[in-house]
PDB file of C-alpha atoms in Angstrom:
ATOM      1  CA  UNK A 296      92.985 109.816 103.048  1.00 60.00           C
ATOM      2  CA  UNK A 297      90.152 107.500 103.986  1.00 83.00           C
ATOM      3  CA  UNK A 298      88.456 104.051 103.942  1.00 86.00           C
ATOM      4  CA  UNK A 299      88.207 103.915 100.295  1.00 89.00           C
ATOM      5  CA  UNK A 300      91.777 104.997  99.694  1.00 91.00           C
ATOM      6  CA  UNK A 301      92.774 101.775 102.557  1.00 93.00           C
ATOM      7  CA  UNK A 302      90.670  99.366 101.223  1.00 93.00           C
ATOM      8  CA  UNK A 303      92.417  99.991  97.478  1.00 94.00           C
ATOM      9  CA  UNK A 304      96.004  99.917  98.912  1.00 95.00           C
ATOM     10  CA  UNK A 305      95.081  96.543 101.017  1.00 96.00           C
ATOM     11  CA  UNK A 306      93.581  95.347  97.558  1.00 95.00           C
ATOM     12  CA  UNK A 307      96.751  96.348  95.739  1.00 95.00           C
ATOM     13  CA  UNK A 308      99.014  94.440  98.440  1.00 95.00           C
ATOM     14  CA  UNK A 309     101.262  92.182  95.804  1.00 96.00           C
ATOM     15  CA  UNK A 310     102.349  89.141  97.604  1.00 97.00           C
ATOM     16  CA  UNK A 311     104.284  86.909  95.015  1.00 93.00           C
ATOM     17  CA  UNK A 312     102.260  83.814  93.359  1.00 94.00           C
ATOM     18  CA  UNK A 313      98.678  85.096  94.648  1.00 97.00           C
ATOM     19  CA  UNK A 314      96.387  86.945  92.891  1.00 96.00           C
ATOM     20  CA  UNK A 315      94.843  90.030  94.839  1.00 95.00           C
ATOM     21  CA  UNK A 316      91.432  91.287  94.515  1.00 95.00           C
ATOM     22  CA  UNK A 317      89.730  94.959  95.071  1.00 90.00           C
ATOM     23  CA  UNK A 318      86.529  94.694  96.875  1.00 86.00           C
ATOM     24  CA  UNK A 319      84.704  96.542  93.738  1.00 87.00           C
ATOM     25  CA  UNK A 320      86.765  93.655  91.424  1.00 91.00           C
ATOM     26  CA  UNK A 321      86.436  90.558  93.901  1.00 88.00           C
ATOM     27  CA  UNK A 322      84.890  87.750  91.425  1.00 90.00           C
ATOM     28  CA  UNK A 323      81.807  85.664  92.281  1.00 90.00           C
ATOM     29  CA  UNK A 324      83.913  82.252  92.110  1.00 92.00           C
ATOM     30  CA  UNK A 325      87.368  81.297  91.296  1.00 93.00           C
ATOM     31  CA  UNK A 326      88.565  78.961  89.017  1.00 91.00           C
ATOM     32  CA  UNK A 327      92.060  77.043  89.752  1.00 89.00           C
ATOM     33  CA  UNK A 328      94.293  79.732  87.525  1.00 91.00           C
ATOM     34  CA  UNK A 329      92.948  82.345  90.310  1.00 94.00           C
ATOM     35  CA  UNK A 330      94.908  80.294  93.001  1.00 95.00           C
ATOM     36  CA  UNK A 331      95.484  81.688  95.681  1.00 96.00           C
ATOM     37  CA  UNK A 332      94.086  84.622  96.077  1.00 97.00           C
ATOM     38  CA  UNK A 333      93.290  87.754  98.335  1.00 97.00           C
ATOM     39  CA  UNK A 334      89.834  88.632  98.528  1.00 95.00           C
ATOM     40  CA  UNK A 335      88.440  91.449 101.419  1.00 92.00           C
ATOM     41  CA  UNK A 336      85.753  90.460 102.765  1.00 79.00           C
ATOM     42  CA  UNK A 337      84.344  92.552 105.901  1.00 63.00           C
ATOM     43  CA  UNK A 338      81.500  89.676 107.292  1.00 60.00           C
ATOM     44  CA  UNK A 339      84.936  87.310 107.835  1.00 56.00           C
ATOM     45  CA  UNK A 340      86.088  89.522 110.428  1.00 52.00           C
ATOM     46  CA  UNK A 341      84.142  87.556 113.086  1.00 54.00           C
ATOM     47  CA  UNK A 342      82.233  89.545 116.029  1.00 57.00           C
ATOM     48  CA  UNK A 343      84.105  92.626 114.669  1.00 49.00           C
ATOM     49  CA  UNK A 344      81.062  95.055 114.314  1.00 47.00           C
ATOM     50  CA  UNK A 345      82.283  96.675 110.915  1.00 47.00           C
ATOM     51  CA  UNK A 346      83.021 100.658 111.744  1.00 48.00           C
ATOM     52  CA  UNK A 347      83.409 101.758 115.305  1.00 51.00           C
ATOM     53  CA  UNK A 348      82.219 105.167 116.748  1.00 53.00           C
ATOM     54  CA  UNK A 349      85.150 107.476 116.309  1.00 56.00           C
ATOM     55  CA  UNK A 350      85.725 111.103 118.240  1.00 59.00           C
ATOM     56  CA  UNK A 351      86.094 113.999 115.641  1.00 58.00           C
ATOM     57  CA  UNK A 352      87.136 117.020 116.354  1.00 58.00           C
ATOM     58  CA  UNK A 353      87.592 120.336 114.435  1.00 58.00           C
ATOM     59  CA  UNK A 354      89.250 119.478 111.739  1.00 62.00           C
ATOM     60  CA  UNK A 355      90.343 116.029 112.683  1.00 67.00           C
ATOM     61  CA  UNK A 356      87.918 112.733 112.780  1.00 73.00           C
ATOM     62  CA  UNK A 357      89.670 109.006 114.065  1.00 77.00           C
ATOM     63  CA  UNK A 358      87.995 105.940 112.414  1.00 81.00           C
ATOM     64  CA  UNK A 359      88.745 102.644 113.623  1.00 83.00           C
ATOM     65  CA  UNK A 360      87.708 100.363 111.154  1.00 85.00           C
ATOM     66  CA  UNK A 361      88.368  96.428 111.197  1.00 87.00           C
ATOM     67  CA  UNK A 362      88.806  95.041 107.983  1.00 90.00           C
ATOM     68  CA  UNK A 363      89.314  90.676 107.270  1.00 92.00           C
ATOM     69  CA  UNK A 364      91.042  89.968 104.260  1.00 94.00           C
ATOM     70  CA  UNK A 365      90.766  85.823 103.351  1.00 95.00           C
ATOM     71  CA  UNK A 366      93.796  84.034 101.506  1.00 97.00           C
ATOM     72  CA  UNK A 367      92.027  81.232  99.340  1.00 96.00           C
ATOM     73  CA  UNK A 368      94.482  78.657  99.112  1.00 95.00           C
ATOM     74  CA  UNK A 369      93.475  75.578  97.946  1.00 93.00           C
ATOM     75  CA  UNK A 370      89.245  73.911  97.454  1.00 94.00           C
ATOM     76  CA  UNK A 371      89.430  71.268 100.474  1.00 94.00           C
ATOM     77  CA  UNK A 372      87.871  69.124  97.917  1.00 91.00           C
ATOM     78  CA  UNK A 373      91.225  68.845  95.815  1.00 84.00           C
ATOM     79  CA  UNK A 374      92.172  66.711  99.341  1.00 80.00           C
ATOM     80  CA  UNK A 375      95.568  66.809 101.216  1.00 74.00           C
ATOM     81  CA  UNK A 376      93.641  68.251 104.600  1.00 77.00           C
ATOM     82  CA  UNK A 377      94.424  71.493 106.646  1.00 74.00           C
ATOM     83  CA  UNK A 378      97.747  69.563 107.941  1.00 78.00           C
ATOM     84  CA  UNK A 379      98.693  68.844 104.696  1.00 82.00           C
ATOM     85  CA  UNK A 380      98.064  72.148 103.126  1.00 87.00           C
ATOM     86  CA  UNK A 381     100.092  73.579 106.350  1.00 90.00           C
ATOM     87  CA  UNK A 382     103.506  73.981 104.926  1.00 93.00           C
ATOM     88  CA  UNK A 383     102.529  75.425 101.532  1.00 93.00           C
ATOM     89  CA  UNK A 384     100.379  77.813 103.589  1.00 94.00           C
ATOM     90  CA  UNK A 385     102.128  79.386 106.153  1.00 95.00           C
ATOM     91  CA  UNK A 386     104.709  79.761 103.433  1.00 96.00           C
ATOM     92  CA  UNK A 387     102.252  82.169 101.684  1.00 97.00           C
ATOM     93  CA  UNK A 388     101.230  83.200 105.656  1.00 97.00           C
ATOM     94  CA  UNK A 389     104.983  84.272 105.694  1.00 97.00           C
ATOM     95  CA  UNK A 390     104.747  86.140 102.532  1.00 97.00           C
ATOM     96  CA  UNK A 391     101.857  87.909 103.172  1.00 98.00           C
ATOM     97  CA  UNK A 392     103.278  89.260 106.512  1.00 97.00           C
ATOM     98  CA  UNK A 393     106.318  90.272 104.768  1.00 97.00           C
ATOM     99  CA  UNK A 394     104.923  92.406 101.806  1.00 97.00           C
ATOM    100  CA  UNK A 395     102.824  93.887 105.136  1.00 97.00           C
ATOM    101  CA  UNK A 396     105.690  94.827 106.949  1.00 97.00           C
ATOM    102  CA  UNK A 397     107.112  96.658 104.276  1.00 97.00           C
ATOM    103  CA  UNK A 398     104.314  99.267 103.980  1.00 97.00           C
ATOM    104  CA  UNK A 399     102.001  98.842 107.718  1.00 97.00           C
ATOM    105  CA  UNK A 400     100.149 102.139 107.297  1.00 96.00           C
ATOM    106  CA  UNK A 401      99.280 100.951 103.661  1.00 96.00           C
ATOM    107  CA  UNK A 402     101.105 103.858 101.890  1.00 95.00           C
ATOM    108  CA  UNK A 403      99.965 106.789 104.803  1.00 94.00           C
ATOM    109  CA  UNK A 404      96.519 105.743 104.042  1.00 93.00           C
ATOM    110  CA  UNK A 405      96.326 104.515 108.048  1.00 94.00           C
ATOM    111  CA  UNK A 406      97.858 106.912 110.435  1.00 92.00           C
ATOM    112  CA  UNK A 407      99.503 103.959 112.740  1.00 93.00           C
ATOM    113  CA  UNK A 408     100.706 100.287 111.445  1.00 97.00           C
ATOM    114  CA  UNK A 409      97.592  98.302 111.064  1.00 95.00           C
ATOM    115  CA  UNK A 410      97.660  95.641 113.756  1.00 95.00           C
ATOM    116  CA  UNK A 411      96.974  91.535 111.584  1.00 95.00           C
ATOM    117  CA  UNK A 412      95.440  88.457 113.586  1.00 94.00           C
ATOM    118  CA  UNK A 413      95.680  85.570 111.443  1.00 95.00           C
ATOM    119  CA  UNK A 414      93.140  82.309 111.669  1.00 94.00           C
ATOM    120  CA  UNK A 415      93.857  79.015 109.679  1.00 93.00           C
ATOM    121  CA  UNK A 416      90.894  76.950 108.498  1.00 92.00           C
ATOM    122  CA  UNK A 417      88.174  76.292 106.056  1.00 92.00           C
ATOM    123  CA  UNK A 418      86.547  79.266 104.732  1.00 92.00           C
ATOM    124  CA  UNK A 419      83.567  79.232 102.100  1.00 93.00           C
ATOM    125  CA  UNK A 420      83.354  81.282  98.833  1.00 92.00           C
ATOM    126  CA  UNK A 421      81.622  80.811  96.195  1.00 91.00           C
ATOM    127  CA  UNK A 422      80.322  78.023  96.989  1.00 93.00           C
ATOM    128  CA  UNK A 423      83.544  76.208  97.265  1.00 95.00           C
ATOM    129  CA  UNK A 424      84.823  75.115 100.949  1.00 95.00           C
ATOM    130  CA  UNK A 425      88.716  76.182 101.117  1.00 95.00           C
ATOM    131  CA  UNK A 426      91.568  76.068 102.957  1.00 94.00           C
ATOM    132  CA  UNK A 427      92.578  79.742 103.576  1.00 95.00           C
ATOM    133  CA  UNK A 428      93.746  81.922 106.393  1.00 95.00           C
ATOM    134  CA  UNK A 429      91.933  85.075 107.379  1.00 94.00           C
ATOM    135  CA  UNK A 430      93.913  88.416 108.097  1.00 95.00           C
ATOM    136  CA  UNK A 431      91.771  90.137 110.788  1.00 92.00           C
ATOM    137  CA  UNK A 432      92.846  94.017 110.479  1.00 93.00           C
ATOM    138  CA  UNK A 433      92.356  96.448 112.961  1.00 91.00           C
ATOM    139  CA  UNK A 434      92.987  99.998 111.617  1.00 90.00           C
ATOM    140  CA  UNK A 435      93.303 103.536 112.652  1.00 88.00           C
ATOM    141  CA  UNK A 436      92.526 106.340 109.662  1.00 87.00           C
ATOM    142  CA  UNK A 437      92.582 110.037 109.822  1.00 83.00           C
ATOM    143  CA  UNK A 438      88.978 112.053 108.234  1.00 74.00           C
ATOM    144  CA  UNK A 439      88.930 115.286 107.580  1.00 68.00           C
ATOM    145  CA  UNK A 440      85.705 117.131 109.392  1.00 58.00           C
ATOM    146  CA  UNK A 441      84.291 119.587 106.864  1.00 57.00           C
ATOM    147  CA  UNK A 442      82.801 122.525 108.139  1.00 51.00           C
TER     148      UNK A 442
END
């Protein structure tokens, strides 16, 4: 188990009516039929600093790795604002959380439930302002020390 193995899982995450993305299969742009979707995206984890320093042992390695996946919900240029995307939203919000909850450690491939905070706002991709919500994950993953 590893990164690589978490990152594919999170990827594979099916939350009904959005469309989930891979990082290696994350398109450039969207186009309406794509909406929403789940796209990870490391830099969107705010002050995070990526991969933390991790104690290994022999035979046993901790990473902590913190990992922002962004719903893209709507191009704020199609109007209705933040409150009025709201509802429809934390509807998906709710979803999201749920198909979570049913798998934490992301099939084994963390060894404790991945800890979520969620942000609301406008996020840009593609050159396209959205509304979306940002899943901030913190995770905990198990590396085997060769040797």
């Amino acid at each position: 188990m590893g990164l690589a193995l978490a990152l594919e899982r999170l990827g594979a995450l099916v939350v009904e009516g959005v469309t989930s993305y891979a990082p290696g299969e994350t398109p450039d742009a969207l186009s309406s039929a794509q909406l929403p979707a789940l796209v990870i995206a490391p830099e969107w984890g705010g002050g995070w600093p990526g991969l933390e320093p991790s104690a290994l042992a022999a035979g046993f390695g901790r990473l902590e790795a913190r990992i922002a996946q962004a719903l893209l919900f709507a191009p704020v240029a199609a109007g209705g604002g933040t409150r009025g995307m709201l509802p429809a939203l934390a509807a998906v919000i709710d979803a999201y959380m749920d198909a979570l909850a049913a798998d934490p450690t992301l099939g084994g491939a963390l060894i404790q439930p991945a800890r979520v905070q969620v942000r609301i706002g406008v996020l840009p991709y593609g050159g396209i302002d959205y509304h979306a919500a940002t899943f901030a994950h913190e995770w905990v993953l198990r590396v085997a020390v060769s040797g």
